[in-house]
Tab-separated table of C-alpha atoms (C1' of nucleotides) in Angstrom:
chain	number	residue	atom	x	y	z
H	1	UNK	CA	7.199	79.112	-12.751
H	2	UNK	CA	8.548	78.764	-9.118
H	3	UNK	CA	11.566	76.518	-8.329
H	4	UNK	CA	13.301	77.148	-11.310
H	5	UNK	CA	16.636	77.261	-9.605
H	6	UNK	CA	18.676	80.459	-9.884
H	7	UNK	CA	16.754	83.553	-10.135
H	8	UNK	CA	17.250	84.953	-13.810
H	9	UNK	CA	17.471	87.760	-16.106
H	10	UNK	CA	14.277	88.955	-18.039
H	11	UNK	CA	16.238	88.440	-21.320
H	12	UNK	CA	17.677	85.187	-19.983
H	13	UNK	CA	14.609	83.487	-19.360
H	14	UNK	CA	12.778	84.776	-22.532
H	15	UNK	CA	16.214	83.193	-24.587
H	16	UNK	CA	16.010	80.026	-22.345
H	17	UNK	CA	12.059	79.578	-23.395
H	18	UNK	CA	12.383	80.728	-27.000
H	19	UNK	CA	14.960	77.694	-27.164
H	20	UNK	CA	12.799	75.390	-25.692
H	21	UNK	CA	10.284	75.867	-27.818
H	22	UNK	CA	12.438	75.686	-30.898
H	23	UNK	CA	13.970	72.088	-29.703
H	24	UNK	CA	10.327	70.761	-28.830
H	25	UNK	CA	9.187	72.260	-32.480
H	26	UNK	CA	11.695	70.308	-34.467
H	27	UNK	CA	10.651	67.126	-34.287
H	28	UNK	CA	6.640	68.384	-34.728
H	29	UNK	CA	7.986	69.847	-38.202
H	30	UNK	CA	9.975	67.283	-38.606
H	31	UNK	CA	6.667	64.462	-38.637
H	32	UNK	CA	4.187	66.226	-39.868
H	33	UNK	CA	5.790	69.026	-42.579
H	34	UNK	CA	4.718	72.884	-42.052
H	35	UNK	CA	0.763	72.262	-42.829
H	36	UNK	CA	0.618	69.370	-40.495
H	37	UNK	CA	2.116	70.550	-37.608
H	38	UNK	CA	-0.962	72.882	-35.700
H	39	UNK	CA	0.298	75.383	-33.346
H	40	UNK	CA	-1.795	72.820	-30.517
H	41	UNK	CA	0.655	69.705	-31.058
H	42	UNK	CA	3.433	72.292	-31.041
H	43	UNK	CA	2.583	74.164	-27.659
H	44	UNK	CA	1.932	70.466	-26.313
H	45	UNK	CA	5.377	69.431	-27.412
H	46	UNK	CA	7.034	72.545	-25.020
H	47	UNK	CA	4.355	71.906	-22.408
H	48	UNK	CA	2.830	75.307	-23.201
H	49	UNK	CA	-0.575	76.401	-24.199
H	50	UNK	CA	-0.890	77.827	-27.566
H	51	UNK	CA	-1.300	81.202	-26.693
H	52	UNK	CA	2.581	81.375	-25.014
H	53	UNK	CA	3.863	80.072	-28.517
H	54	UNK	CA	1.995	82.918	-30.249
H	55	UNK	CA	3.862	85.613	-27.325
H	56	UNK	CA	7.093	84.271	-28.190
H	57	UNK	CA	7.018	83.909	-31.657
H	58	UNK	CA	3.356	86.026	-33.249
H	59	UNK	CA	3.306	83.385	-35.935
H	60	UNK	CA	3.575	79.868	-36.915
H	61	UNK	CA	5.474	81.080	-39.851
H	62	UNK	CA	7.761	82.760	-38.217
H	63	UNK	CA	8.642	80.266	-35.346
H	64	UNK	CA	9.134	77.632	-38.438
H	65	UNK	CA	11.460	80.062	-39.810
H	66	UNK	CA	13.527	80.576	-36.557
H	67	UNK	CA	13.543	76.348	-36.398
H	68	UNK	CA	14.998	76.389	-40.346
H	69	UNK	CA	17.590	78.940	-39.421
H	70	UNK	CA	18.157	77.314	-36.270
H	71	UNK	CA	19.270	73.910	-38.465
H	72	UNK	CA	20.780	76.015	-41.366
H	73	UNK	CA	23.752	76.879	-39.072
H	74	UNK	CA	25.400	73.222	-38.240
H	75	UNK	CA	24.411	72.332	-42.113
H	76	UNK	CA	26.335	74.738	-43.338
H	77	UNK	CA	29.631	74.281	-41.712
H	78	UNK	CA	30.072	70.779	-42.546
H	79	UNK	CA	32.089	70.815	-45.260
H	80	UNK	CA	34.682	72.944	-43.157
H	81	UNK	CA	37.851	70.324	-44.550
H	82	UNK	CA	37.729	70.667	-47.792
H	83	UNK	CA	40.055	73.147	-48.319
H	84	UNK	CA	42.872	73.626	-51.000
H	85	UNK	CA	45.805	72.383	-49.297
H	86	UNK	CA	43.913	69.531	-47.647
H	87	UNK	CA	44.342	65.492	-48.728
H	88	UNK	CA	41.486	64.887	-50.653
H	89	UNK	CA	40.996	61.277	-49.328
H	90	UNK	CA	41.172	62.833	-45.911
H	91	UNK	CA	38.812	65.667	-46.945
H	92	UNK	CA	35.818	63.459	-48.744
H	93	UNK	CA	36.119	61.008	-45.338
H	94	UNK	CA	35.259	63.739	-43.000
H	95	UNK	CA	33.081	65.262	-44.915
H	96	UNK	CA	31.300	61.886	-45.476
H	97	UNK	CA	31.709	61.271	-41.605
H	98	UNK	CA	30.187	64.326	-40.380
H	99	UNK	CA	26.746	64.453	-42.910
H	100	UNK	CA	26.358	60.836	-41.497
H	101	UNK	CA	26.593	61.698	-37.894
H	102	UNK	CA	24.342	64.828	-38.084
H	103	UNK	CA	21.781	61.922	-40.125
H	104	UNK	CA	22.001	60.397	-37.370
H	105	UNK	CA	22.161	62.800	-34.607
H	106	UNK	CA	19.270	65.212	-35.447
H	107	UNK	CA	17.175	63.745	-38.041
H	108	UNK	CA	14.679	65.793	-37.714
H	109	UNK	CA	16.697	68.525	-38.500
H	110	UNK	CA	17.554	66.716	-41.700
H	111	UNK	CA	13.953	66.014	-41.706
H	112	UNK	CA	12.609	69.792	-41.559
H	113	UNK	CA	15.289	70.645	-44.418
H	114	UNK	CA	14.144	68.078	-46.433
H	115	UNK	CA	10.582	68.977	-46.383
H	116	UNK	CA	11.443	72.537	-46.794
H	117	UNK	CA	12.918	71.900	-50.157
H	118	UNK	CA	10.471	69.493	-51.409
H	119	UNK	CA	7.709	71.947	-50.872
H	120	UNK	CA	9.746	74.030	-52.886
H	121	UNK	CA	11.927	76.176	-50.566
H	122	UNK	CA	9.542	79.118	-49.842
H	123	UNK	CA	11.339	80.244	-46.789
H	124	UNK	CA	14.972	79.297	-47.846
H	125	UNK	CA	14.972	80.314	-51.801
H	126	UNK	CA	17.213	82.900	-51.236
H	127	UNK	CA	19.476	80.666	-49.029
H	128	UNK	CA	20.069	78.305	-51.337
H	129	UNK	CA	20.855	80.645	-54.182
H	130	UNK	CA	22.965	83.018	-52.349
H	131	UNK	CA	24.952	81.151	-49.332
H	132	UNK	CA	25.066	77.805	-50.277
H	133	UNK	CA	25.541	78.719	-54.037
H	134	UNK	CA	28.152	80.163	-52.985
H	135	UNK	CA	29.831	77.887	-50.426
H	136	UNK	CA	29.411	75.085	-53.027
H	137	UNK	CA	31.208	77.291	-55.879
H	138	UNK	CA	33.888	77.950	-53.206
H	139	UNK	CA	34.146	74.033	-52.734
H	140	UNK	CA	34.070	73.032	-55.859
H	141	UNK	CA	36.660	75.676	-56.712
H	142	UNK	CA	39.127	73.396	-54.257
H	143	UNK	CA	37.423	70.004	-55.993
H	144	UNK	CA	38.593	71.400	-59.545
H	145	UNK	CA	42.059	72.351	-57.865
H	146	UNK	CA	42.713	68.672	-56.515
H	147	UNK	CA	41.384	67.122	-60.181
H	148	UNK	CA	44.528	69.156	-61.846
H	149	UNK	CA	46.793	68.508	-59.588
H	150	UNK	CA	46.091	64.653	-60.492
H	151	UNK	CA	44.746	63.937	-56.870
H	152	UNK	CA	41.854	62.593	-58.401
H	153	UNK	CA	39.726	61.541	-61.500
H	154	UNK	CA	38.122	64.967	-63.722
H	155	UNK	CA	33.874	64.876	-61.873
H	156	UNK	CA	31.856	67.398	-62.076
H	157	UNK	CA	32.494	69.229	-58.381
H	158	UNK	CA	28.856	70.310	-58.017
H	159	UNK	CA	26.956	66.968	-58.553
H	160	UNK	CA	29.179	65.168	-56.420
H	161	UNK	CA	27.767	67.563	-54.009
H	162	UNK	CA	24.755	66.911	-54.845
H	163	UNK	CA	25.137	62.935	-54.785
H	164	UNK	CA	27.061	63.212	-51.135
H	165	UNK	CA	24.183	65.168	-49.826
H	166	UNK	CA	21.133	62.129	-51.004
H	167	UNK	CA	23.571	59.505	-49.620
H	168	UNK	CA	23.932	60.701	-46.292
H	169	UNK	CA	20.956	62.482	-45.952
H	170	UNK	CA	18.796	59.275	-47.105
H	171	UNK	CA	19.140	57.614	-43.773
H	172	UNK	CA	17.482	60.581	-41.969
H	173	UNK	CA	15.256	61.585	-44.276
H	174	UNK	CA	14.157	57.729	-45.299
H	175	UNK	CA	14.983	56.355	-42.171
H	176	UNK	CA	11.306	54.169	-42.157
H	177	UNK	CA	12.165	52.705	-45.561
H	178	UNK	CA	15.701	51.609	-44.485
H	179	UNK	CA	14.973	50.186	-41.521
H	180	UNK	CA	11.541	48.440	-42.996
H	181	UNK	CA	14.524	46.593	-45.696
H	182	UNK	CA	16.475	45.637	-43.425
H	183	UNK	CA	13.814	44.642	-41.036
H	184	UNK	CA	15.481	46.356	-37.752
H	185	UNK	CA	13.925	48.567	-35.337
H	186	UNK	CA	16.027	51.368	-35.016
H	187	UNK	CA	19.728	51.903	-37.150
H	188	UNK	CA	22.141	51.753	-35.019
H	189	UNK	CA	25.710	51.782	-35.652
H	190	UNK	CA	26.149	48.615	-37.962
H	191	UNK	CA	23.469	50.174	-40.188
H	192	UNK	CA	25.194	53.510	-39.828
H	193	UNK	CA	29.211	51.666	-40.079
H	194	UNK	CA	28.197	49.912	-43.075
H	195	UNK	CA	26.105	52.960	-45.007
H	196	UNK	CA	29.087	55.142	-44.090
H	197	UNK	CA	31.435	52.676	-45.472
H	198	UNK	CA	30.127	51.876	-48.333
H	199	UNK	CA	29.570	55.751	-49.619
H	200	UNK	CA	32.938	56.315	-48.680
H	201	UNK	CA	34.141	53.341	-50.948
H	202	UNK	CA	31.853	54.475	-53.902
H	203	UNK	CA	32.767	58.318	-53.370
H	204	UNK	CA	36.918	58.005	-53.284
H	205	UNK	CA	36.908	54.792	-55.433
H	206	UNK	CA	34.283	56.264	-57.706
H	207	UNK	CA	36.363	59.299	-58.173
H	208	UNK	CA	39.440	57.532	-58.074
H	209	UNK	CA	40.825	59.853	-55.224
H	210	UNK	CA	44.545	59.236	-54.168
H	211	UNK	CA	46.304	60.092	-51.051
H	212	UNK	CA	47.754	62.924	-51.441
H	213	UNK	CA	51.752	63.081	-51.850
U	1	UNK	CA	-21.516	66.372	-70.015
U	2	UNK	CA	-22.383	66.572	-73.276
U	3	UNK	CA	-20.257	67.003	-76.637
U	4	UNK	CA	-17.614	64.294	-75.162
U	5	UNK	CA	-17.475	62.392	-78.085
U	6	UNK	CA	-18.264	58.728	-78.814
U	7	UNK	CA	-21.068	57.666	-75.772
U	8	UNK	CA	-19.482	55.618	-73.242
U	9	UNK	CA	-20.422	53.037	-71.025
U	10	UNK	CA	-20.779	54.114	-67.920
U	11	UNK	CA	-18.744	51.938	-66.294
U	12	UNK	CA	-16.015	53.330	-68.773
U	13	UNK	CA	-16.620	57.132	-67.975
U	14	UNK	CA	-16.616	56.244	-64.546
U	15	UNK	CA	-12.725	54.884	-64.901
U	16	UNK	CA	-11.838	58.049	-67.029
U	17	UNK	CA	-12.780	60.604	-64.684
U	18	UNK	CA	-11.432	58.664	-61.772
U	19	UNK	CA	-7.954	58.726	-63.881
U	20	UNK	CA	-8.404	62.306	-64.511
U	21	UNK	CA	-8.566	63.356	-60.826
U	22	UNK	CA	-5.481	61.303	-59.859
U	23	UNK	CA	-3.396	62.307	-62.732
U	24	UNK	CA	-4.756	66.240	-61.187
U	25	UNK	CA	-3.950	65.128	-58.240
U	26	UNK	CA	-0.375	64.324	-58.186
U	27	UNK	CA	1.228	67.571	-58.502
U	28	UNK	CA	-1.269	69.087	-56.113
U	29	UNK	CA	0.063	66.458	-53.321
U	30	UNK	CA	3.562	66.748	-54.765
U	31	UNK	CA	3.551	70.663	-53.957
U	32	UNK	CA	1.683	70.858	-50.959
U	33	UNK	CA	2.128	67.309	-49.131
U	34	UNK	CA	-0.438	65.195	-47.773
U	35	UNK	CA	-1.716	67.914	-45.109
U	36	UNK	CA	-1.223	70.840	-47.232
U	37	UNK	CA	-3.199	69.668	-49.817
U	38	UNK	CA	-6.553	70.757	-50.151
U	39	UNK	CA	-10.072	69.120	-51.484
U	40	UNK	CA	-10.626	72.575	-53.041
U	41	UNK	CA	-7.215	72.897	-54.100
U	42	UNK	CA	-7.428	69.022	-55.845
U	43	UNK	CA	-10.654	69.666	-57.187
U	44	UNK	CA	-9.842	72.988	-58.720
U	45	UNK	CA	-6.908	70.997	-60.761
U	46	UNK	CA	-8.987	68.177	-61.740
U	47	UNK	CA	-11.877	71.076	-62.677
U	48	UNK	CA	-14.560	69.600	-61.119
U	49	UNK	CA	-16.360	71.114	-57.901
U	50	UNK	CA	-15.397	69.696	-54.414
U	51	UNK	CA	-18.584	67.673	-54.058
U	52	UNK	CA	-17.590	65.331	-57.286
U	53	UNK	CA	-13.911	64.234	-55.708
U	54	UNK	CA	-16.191	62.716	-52.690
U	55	UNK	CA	-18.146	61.130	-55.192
U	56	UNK	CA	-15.146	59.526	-56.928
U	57	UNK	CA	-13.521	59.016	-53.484
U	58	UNK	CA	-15.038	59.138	-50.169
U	59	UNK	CA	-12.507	60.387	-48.474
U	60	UNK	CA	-9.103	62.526	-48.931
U	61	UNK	CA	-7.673	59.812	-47.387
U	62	UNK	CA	-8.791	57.488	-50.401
U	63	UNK	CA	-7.816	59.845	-53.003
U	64	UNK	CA	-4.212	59.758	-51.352
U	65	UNK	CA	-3.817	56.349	-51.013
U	66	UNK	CA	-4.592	55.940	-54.709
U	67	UNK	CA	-2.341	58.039	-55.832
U	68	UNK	CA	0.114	56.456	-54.128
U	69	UNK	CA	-0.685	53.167	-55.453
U	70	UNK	CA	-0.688	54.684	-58.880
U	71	UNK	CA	2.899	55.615	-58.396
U	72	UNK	CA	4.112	52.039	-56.682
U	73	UNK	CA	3.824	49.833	-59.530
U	74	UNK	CA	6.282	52.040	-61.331
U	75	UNK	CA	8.745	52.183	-59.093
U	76	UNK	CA	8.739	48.627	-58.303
U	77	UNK	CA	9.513	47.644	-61.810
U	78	UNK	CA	12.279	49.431	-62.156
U	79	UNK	CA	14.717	46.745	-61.200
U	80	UNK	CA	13.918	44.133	-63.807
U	81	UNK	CA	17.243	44.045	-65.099
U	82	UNK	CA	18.820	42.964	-62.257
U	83	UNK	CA	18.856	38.944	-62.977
U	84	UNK	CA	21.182	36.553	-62.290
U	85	UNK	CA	22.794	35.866	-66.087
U	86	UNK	CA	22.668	39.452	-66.565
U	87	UNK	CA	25.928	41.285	-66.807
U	88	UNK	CA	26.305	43.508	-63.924
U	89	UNK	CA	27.827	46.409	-65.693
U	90	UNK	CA	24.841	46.456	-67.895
U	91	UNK	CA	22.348	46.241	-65.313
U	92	UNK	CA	23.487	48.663	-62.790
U	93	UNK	CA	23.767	51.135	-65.485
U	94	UNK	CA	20.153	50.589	-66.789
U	95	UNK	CA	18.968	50.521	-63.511
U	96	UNK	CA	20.358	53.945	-62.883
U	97	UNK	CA	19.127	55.379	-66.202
U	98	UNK	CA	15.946	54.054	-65.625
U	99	UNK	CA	15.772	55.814	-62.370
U	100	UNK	CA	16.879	58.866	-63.565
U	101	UNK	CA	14.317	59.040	-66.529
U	102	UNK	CA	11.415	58.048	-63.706
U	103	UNK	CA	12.968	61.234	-61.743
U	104	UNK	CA	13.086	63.532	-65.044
U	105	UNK	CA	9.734	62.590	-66.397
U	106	UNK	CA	7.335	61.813	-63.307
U	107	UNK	CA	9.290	64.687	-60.450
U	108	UNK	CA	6.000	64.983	-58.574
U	109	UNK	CA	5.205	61.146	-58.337
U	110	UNK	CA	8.859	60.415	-57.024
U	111	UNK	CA	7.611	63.996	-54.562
U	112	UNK	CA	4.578	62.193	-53.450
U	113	UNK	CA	6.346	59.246	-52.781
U	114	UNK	CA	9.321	61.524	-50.610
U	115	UNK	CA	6.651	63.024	-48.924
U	116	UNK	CA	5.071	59.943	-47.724
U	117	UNK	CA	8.200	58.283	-46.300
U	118	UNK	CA	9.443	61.231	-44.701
U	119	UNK	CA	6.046	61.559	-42.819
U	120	UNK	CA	6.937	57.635	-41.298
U	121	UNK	CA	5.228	55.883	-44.398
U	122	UNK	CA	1.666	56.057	-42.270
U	123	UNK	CA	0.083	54.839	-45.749
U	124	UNK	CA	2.935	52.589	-46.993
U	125	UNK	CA	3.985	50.951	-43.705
U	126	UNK	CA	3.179	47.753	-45.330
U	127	UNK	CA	4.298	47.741	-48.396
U	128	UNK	CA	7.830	48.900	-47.208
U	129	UNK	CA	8.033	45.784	-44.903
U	130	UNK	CA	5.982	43.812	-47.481
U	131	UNK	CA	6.497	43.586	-51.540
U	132	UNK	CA	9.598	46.229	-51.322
U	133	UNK	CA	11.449	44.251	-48.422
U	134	UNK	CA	11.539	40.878	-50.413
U	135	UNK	CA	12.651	42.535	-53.667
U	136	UNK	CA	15.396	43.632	-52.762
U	137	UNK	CA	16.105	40.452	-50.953
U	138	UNK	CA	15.929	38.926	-53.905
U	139	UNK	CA	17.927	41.681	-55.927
U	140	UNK	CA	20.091	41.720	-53.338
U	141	UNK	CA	20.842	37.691	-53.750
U	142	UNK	CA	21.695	38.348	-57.701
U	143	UNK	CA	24.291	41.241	-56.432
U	144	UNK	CA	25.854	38.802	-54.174
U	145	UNK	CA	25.739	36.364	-56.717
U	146	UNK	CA	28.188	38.441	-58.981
U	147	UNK	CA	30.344	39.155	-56.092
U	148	UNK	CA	30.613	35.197	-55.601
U	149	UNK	CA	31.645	35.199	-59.042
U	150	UNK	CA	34.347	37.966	-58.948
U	151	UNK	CA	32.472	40.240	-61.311
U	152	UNK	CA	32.606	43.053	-59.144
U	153	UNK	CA	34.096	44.234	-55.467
U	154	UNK	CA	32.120	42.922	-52.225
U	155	UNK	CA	29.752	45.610	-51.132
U	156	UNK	CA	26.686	45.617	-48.586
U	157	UNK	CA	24.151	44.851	-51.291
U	158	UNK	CA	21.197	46.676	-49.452
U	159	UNK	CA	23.036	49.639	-48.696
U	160	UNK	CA	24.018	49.990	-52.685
U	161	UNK	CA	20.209	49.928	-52.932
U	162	UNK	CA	20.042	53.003	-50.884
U	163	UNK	CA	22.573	54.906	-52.211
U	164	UNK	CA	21.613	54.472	-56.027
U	165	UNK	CA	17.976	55.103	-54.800
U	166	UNK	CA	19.042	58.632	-52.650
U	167	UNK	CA	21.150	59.553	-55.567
U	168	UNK	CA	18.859	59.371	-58.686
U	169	UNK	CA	15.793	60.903	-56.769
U	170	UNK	CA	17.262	63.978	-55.090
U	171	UNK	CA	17.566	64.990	-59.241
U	172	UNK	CA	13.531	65.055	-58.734
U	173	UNK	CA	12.791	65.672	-54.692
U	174	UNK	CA	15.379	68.368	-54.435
U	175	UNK	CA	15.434	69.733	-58.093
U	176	UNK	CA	14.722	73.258	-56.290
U	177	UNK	CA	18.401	73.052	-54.441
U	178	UNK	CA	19.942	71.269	-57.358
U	179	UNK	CA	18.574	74.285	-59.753
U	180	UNK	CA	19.662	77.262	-56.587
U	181	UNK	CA	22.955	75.973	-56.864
U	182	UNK	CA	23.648	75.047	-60.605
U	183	UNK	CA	21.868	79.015	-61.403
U	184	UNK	CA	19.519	77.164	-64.076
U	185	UNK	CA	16.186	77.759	-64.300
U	186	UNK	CA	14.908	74.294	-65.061
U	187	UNK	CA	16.865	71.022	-64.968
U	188	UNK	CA	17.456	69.782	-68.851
U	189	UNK	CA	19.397	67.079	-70.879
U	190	UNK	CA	22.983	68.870	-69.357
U	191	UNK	CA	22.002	68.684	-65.970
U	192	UNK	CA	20.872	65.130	-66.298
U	193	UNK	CA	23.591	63.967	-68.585
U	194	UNK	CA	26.224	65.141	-65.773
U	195	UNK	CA	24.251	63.762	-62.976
U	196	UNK	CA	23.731	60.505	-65.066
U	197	UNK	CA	27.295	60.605	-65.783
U	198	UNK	CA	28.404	60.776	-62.024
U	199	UNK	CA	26.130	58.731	-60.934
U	200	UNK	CA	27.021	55.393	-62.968
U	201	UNK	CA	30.604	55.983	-62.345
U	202	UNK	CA	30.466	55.946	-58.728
U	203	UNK	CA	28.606	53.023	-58.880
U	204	UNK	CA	30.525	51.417	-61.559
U	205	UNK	CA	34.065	52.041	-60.259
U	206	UNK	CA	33.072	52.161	-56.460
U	207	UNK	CA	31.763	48.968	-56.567
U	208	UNK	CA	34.743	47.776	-58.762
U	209	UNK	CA	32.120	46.522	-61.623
U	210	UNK	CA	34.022	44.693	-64.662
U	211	UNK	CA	32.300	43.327	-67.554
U	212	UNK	CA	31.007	39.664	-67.787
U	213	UNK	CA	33.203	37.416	-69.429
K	1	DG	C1'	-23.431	61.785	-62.397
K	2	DT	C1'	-23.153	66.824	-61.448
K	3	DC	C1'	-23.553	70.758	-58.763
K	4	DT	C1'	-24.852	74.516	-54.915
K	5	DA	C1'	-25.407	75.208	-50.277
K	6	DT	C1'	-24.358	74.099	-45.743
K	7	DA	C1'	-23.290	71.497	-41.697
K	8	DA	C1'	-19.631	70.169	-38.376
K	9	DA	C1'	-15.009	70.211	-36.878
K	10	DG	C1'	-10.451	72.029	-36.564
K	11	DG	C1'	-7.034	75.590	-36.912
K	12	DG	C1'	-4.507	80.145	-36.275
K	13	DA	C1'	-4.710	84.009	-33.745
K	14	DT	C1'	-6.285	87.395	-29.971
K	15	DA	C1'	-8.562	89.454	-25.673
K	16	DG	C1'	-8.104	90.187	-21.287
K	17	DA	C1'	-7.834	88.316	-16.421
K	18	DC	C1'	-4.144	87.078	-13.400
M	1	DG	C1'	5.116	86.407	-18.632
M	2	DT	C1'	1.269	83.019	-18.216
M	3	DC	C1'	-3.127	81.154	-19.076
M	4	DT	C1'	-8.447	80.486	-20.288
M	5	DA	C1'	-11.897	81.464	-23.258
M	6	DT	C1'	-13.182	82.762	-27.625
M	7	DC	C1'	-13.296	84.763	-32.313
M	8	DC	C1'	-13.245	83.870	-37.116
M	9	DC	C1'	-11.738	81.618	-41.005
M	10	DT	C1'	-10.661	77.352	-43.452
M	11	DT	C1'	-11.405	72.598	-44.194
M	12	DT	C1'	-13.610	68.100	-44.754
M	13	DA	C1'	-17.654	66.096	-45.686
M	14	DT	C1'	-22.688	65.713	-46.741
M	15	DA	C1'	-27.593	66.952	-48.133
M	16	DG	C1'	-30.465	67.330	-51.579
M	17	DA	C1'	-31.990	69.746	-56.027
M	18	DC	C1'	-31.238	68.973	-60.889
DNA sequence: GTCTATAAAGGGATAGAC
DNA sequence: GTCTATCCCTTTATAGAC
């Protein structure tokens, strides 16, 4: 394509169109799950035909895979705080904070992840039991640490994971049903300040977590 | 077919086989979603050949939709306990039980359901504007009813709604995560004790519940 | 009501010119 | 690297015998 600008790299341009694709794809996943999307509503989503989705990436499998490892990434490092000489109050906030604002910044990426699992994780089986296992053991290594220290009340570390995750998650994932009960048009931020506030309040009430001395 | 039994009216037969393809078809639209699901695929489940499901029901579209209604009037009866001389204590934690029973014993109805919203409700547009917005309107008027009378903290009513809804389900949408991470093969009475557990007391406590005079 | 065979449309993937 | 035309398989839906 002529007037791109700066001339560019072979590899450079191929990276530059492989991630163009991969944003345009996300929210084509993210509407109508991996059967519903056809490789036509994706290539029309980039502005592409078909054919230059199956150059850059030979299959639809395996450009749905690069947009699930693509998301995998950011969810992954979100619960960067909670470490073992944190404040747990601090810790749970941010945590709490940042799952809300990726809801609410890509949720589509929430979106794709969620319909990922509810098929049944085909692609991501052996994410979930390997590197999140694992991060989540790690984390609730630190959870157990604060609980006998007295920081907090005695939960079980891995289903508080588990409940932190629907909360937050629910108003990307859901997004149609929230807004349809609360009879808005969008969430904006009083729907997102008073769904953040109120999981905070039932997370570090609920667990009776207590600033740290 | 002969050797059914008792002869039945036709009318009757008509009613049993219709039941018999949409209890089939639930886990076949659980697993696969809406577009992923196929006529051979639900026919195969129900054993019957392809031709008899467009007998039943023109259309997949019809089959669908009846599934879907199949599954609505359970889930909108789940909140019966919430009334205004109840005590709140009691009713939160039935309501949460309840839920969590509904996500243990009917996983791929609760799916269906996940799958539907997540794809913008196309089907259940109405509904979700309709029959669910005004009961939790009115559920939500009991809630602030007992925060009126000082039986419990004041909280965003609607919002509580989410989070207890997010919550209980992700123990049926997500059980594939929930089971990656806890390293069980299937989720039993432990798993659902603890998430039970959890659940009620970050409702409970979060929401600063205390027993009805 | 049940079933086999088939029509009609849509979808993933490729060939081959530019 | 880009694009048009096309192959071939799958899918929904129906026709018509039993």
């Amino acid at each position: 394509m002529a007037g791109k600008g700066a001339i560019l790299p072979r590899e450079q341009l191929r990276q530059e169109t492989e991630q163009r694709i991969l944003r345009a794809a996300e929210p084509v996943f993210a509407e109508a799950g991996y059967a519903g999307a056809t490789m036509a509503a994706l290539a029309a989503a980039a502005s592409l035909p078909k054919a230059n989705l199956h150059y850059y990436f030979h299959t639809k499998e395996a450009l749905y895979r690069a947009v699930l490892d693509n998301i995998l990434t950011v969810w992954l490092s979100a619960t960067d705080r909670i470490v073992p000489d944190g404040d747990p109050a601090r810790a749970f906030s941010h945590y709490i904070r940042t799952k809300m604002t990726l809801s609410r910044l890509r949720p589509q990426a929430s979106k794709v992840f969620a319909n990922e699992i509810l098929r049944g994780a085909p692609q991501l089986h052996s994410v979930l039991g390997g590197a999140l296992r694992s991060l989540v053991a790690e984390k609730s290594r630190v959870i157990e640490g604060w609980i006998a220290q007295g920081l907090m009340d005695p939960v079980e570390p891995r289903h508080l994971f588990f409940a932190i995750w629907a909360m937050t998650q629910t108003y990307a994932d859901f997004d149609v049903q929230i807004r349809a009960v609360l009879d808005v048009d969008r969430l904006g931020d009083r729907e997102f300040s008073a769904g953040t506030a109120l999981i905070e309040r039932l997370v570090l009430r609920g667990c009776g977590v207590r600033p740290a001395g």
